[in-house]
Coordinates of C-alpha atoms in Angstrom, one line a residue:
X29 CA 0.0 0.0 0.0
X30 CA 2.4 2.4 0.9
X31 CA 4.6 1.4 -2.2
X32 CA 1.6 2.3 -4.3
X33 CA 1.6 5.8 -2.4
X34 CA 5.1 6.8 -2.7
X35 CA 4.4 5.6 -6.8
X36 CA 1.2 7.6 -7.4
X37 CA 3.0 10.5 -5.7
X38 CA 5.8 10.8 -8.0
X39 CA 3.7 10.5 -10.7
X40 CA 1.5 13.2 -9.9
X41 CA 4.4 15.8 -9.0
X42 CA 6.2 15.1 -12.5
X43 CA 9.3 14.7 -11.0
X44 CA 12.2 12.6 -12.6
X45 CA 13.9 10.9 -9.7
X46 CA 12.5 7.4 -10.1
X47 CA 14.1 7.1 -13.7
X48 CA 17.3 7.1 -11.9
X49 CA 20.8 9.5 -12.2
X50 CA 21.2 10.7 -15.6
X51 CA 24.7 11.3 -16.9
X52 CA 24.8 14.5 -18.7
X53 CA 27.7 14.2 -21.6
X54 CA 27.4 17.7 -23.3
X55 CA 27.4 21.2 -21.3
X56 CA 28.6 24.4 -22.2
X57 CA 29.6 26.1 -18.9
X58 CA 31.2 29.2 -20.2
X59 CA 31.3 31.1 -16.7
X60 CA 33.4 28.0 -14.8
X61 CA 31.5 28.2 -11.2
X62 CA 29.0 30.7 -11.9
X63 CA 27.7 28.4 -14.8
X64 CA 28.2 25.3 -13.3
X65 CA 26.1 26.2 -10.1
X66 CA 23.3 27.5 -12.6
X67 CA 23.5 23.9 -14.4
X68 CA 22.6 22.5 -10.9
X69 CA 19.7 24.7 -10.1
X70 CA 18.2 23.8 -13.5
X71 CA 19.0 19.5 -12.8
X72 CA 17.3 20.1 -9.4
X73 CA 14.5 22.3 -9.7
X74 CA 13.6 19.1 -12.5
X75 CA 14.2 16.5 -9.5
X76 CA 17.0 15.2 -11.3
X77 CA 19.7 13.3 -10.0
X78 CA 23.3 13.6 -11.4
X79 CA 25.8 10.7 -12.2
X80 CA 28.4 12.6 -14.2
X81 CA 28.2 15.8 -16.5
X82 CA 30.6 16.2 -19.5
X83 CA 31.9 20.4 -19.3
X84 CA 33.5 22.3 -22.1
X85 CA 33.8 25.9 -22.1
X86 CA 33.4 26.8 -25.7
X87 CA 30.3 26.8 -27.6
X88 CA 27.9 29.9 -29.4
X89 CA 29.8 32.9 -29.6
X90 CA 32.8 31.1 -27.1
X91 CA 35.0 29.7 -30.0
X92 CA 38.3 28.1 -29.8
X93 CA 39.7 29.9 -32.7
X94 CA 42.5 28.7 -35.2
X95 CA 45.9 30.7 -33.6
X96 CA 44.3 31.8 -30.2
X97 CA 46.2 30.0 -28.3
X98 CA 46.3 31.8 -25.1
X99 CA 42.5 31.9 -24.6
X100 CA 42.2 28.2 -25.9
X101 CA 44.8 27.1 -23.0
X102 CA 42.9 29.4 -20.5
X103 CA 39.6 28.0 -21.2
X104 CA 41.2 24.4 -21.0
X105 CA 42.7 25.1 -17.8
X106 CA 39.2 26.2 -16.1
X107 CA 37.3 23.1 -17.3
X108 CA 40.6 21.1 -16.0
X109 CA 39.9 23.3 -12.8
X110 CA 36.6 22.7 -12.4
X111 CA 36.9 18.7 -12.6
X112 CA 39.3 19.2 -10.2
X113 CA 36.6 20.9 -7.6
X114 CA 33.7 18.9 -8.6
X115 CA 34.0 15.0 -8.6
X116 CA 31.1 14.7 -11.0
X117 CA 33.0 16.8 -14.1
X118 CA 34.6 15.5 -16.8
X119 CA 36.5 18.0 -18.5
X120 CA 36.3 18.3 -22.1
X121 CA 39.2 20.4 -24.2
X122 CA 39.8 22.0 -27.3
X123 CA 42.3 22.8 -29.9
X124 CA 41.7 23.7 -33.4
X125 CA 43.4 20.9 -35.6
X126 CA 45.0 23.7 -37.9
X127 CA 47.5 24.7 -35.2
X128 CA 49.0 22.1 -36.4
X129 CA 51.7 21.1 -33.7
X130 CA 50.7 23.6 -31.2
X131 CA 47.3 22.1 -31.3
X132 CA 49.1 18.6 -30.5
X133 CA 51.2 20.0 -27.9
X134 CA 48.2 21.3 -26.2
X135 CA 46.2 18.1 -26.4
X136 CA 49.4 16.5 -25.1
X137 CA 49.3 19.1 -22.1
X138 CA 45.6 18.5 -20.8
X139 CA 46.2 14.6 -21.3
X140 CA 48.7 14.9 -18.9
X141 CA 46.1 16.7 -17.1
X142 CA 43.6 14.2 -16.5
X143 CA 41.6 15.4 -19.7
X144 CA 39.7 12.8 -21.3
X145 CA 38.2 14.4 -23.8
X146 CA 38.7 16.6 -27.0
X147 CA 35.9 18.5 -28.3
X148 CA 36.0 19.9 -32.1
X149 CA 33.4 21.7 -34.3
X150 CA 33.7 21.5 -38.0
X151 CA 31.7 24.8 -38.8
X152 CA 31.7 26.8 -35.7
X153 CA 35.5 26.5 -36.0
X154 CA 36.1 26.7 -39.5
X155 CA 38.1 23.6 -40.8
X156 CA 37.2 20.7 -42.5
X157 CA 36.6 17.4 -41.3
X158 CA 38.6 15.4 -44.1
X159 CA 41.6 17.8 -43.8
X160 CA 45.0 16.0 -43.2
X161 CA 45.4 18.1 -39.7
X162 CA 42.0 16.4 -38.4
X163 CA 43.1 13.3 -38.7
X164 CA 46.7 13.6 -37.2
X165 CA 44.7 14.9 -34.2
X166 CA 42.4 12.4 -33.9
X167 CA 45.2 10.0 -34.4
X168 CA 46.9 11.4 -31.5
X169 CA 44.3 12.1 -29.4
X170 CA 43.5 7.9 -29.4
X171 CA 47.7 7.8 -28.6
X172 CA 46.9 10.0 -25.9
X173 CA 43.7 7.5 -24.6
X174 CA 41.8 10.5 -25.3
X175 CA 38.0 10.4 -26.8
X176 CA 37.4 12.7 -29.7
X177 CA 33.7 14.9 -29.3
X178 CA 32.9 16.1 -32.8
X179 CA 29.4 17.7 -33.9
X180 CA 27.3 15.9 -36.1
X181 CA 23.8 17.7 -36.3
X182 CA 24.5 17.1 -40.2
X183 CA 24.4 21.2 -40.8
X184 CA 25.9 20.8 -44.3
X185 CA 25.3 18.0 -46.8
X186 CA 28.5 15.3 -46.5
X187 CA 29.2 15.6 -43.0
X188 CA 28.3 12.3 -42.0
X189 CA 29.8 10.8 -44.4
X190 CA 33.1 12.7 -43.7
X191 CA 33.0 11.6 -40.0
X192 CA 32.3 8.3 -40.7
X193 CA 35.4 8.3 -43.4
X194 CA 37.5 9.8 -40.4
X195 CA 36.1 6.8 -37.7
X196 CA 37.4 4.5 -40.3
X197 CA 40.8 6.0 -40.9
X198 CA 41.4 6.4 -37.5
X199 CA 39.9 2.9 -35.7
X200 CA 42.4 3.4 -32.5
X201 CA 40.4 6.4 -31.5
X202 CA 36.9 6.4 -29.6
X203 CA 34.7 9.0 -31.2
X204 CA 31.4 10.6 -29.8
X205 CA 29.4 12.3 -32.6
X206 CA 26.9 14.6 -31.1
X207 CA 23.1 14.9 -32.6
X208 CA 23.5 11.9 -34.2
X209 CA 23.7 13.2 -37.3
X210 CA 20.2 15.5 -36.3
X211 CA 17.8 14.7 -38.6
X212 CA 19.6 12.8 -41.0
X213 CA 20.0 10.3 -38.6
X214 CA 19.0 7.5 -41.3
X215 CA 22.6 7.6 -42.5
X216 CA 23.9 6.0 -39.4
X217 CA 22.3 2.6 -40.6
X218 CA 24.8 2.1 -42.5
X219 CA 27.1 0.6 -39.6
X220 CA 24.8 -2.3 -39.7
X221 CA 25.9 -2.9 -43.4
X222 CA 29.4 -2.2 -42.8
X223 CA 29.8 -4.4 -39.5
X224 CA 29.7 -6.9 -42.3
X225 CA 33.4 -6.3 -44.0
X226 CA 36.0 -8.2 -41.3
X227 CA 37.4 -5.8 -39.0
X228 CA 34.6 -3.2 -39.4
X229 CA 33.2 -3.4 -35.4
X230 CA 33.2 0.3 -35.0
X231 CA 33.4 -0.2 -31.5
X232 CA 35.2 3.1 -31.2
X233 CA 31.8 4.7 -32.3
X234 CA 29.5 6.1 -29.9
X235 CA 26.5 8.8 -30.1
X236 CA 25.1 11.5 -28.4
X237 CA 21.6 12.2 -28.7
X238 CA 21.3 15.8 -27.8
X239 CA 18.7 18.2 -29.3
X240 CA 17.5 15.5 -31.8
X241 CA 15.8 13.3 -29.2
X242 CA 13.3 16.4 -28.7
X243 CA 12.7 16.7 -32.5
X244 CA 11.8 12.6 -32.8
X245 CA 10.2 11.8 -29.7
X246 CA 6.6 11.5 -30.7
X247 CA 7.0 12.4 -34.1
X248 CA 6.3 10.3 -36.9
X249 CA 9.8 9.2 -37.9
X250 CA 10.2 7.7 -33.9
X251 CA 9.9 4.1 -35.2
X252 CA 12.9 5.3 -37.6
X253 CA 14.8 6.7 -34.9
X254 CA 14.6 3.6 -32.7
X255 CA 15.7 1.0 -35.5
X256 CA 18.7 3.6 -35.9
X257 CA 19.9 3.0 -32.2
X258 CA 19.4 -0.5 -32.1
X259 CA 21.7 -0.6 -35.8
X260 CA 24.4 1.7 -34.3
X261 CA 24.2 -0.2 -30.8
X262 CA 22.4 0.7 -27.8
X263 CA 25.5 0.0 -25.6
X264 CA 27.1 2.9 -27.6
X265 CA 24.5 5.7 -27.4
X266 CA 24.9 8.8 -24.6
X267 CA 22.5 11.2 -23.9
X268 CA 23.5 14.9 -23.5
X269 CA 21.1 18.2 -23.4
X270 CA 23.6 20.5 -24.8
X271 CA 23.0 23.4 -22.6
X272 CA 22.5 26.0 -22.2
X273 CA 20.5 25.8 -25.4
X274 CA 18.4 22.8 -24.0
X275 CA 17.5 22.3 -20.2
X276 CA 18.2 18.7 -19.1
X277 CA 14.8 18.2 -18.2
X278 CA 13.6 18.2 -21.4
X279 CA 15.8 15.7 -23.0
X280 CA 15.0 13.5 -20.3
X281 CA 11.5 13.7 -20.5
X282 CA 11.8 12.9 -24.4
X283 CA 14.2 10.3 -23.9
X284 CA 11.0 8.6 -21.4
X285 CA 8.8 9.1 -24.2
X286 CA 11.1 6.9 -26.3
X287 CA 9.7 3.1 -26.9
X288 CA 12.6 1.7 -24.8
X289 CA 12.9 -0.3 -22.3
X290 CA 13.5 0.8 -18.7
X291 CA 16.7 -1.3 -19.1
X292 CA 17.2 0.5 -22.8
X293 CA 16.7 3.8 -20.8
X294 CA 19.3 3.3 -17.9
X295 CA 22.1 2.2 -20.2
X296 CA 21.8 5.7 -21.9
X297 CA 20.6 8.1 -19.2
X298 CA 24.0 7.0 -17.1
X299 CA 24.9 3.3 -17.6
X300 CA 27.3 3.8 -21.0
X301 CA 28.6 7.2 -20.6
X302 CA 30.1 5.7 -16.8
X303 CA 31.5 2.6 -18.7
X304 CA 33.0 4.8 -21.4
X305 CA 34.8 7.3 -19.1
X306 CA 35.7 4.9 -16.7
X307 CA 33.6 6.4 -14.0

C-alpha cells in the first residue's frame, strides 16, 4: 500500500527521480563556477539526479579559434579546474586541428592533465573534417587514450559521411558524434551494413543524442529513430542536453517518451557514458 503511495505520488508531482541518475555528456559552462552552479539549479529544480556531467567551455559565440592560443589554453585550464573541484566533471578540451603542432602539444598538455576528452566543431570553428590536420589529431588524441567529441547535427550536406570516413581511418580512436547526425540520422544505418566487411566493429563509435531526441520523440519518424539506435548499438549511445541551449529536463523527458525499455533507458541516461569514461 504504501509502495503504491510513494508511486502515485511521484507521478503526480512530474518529478524525474525514479528514472534514476542521468549522466549528462554535453554542457557548455562558459562562466566555470558561476555556470556550473546555474547547471545544478536547473537539474534540481527538474528533480533530477546527477551521475556525471561532461563540461567544455566553448560553444555559441565562445570559440576556440585557429591561432588563439592563449584563450584556448585558459579555457582548458578552467574546465581542467573545475573537474578538479567537482568529482562529478569530466572535462572536455579543445584545440583547433590547424594549429598544427601547437594544437598537438596542447592536447598533449591537458592529457597529462587528467583530460579525457577533445571537443572539435567543423563549422563553428572553421576547418574541414577530411583535412589532413584532423586526422593527425584524432590519431593522437587515441595515442593519448583521449576520446574525440565532434558535432554531427549534419548542418551541411556530406558531414556524416566525412566523419564516418575519419572513424574508419582512425579505428584506435573512440569518437562521440553529437546529434547523431540531427535529422539525417538514417545515415547511421549504415554501420549495420558495414559491421559486415571483417574488422569493421566500430566499437570506437558512440553517439550523443542531444537536441535531436526532442525533434523525434513522438513524431512520426520515432519508429525510424529507434531502428537507428538498435543498428548503431544501444551499448554505444549517450544522452547529453547541450546546454544552455536545452535544459536537461527536457531531454529526459523525451528520452522517457522513447519506446525503450527501462533497461534501454538506464544504459543511456547513465549506464554507458560511466562505462565509457571509466567512471
Amino acid at each position: 500500500m504504501l509502495r503504491a503511495l510513494i508511486l502515485s505520488l511521484c507521478l503526480f508531482t512530474g518529478t524525474a527521480t525514479a528514472a534514476g541518475p542521468v549522466f549528462d555528456v554535453h554542457v557548455h559552462l562558459r562562466d566555470g563556477e558561476t555556470s556550473l552552479r546555474e547547471y545544478r539549479e536547473t537539474v534540481r529544480a527538474a528533480g533530477l539526479e546527477l551521475s556525471g556531467i561532461g563540461v567544455m567551455w566553448f560553444g555559441g559565440p565562445h570559440q576556440a579559434r585557429q591561432g588563439d592560443l592563449a584563450k584556448i589554453r585558459a579555457g582548458n585550464d578552467r574546465v581542467i579546474a573545475l573537474a578538479a573541484a567537482h568529482a562529478d566533471v569530466v572535462p572536455i578540451a579543445t584545440v583547433h586541428p590547424y594549429d598544427g603542432d601547437d594544437a598537438l602539444a596542447e592536447l598533449a598538455r591537458v592529457a597529462a592533465a587528467g583530460v579525457k576528452v577533445l571537443k572539435i566543431h567543423a563549422h563553428t570553428q572553421g576547418f574541414d573534417v577530411s583535412d589532413p590536420r584532423v586526422e593527425t589529431l584524432a590519431r593522437k588524441a587515441g595515442e593519448l587514450g583521449v576520446t574525440v567529441l565532434m558535432d554531427n547535427a549534419n548542418i551541411l550536406p556530406g558531414d556524416s559521411e566525412k566523419l564516418f570516413n575519419l572513424v574508419v581511418r582512425v579505428p584506435k580512436t573512440k569518437f562521440i558524434l553529437a546529434h547523431i547526425g540531427g535529422l539525417n540520422f538514417r545515415f547511421w544505418n549504415i554501420l549495420a551494413l558495414a559491421r559486415t566487411a571483417d574488422g569493421f566493429g566500430f566499437e570506437n563509435l558512440y553517439f550523443d543524442i542531444s537536441a535531436t531526441v526532442l525533434v523525434v520523440a513522438d513524431s512520426p519518424v520515432e519508429e525510424e529513430f529507434l531502428w537507428t539506435l538498435r543498428n548503431v548499438g544501444l551499448d554505444h549511445v549517450l544522452l547529453g542536453s547541450d546546454y544552455p541551449q536545452i535544459g536537461l529536463d527536457a531531454t529526459v523527458k523525451a528520452l522517457d517518451r522513447l519506446d525503450l525499455s527501462e533497461e534501454e533507458k538506464v544504459k543511456i541516461r547513465t549506464g554507458n557514458a560511466q562505462r565509457l569514461f571509466g567512471r
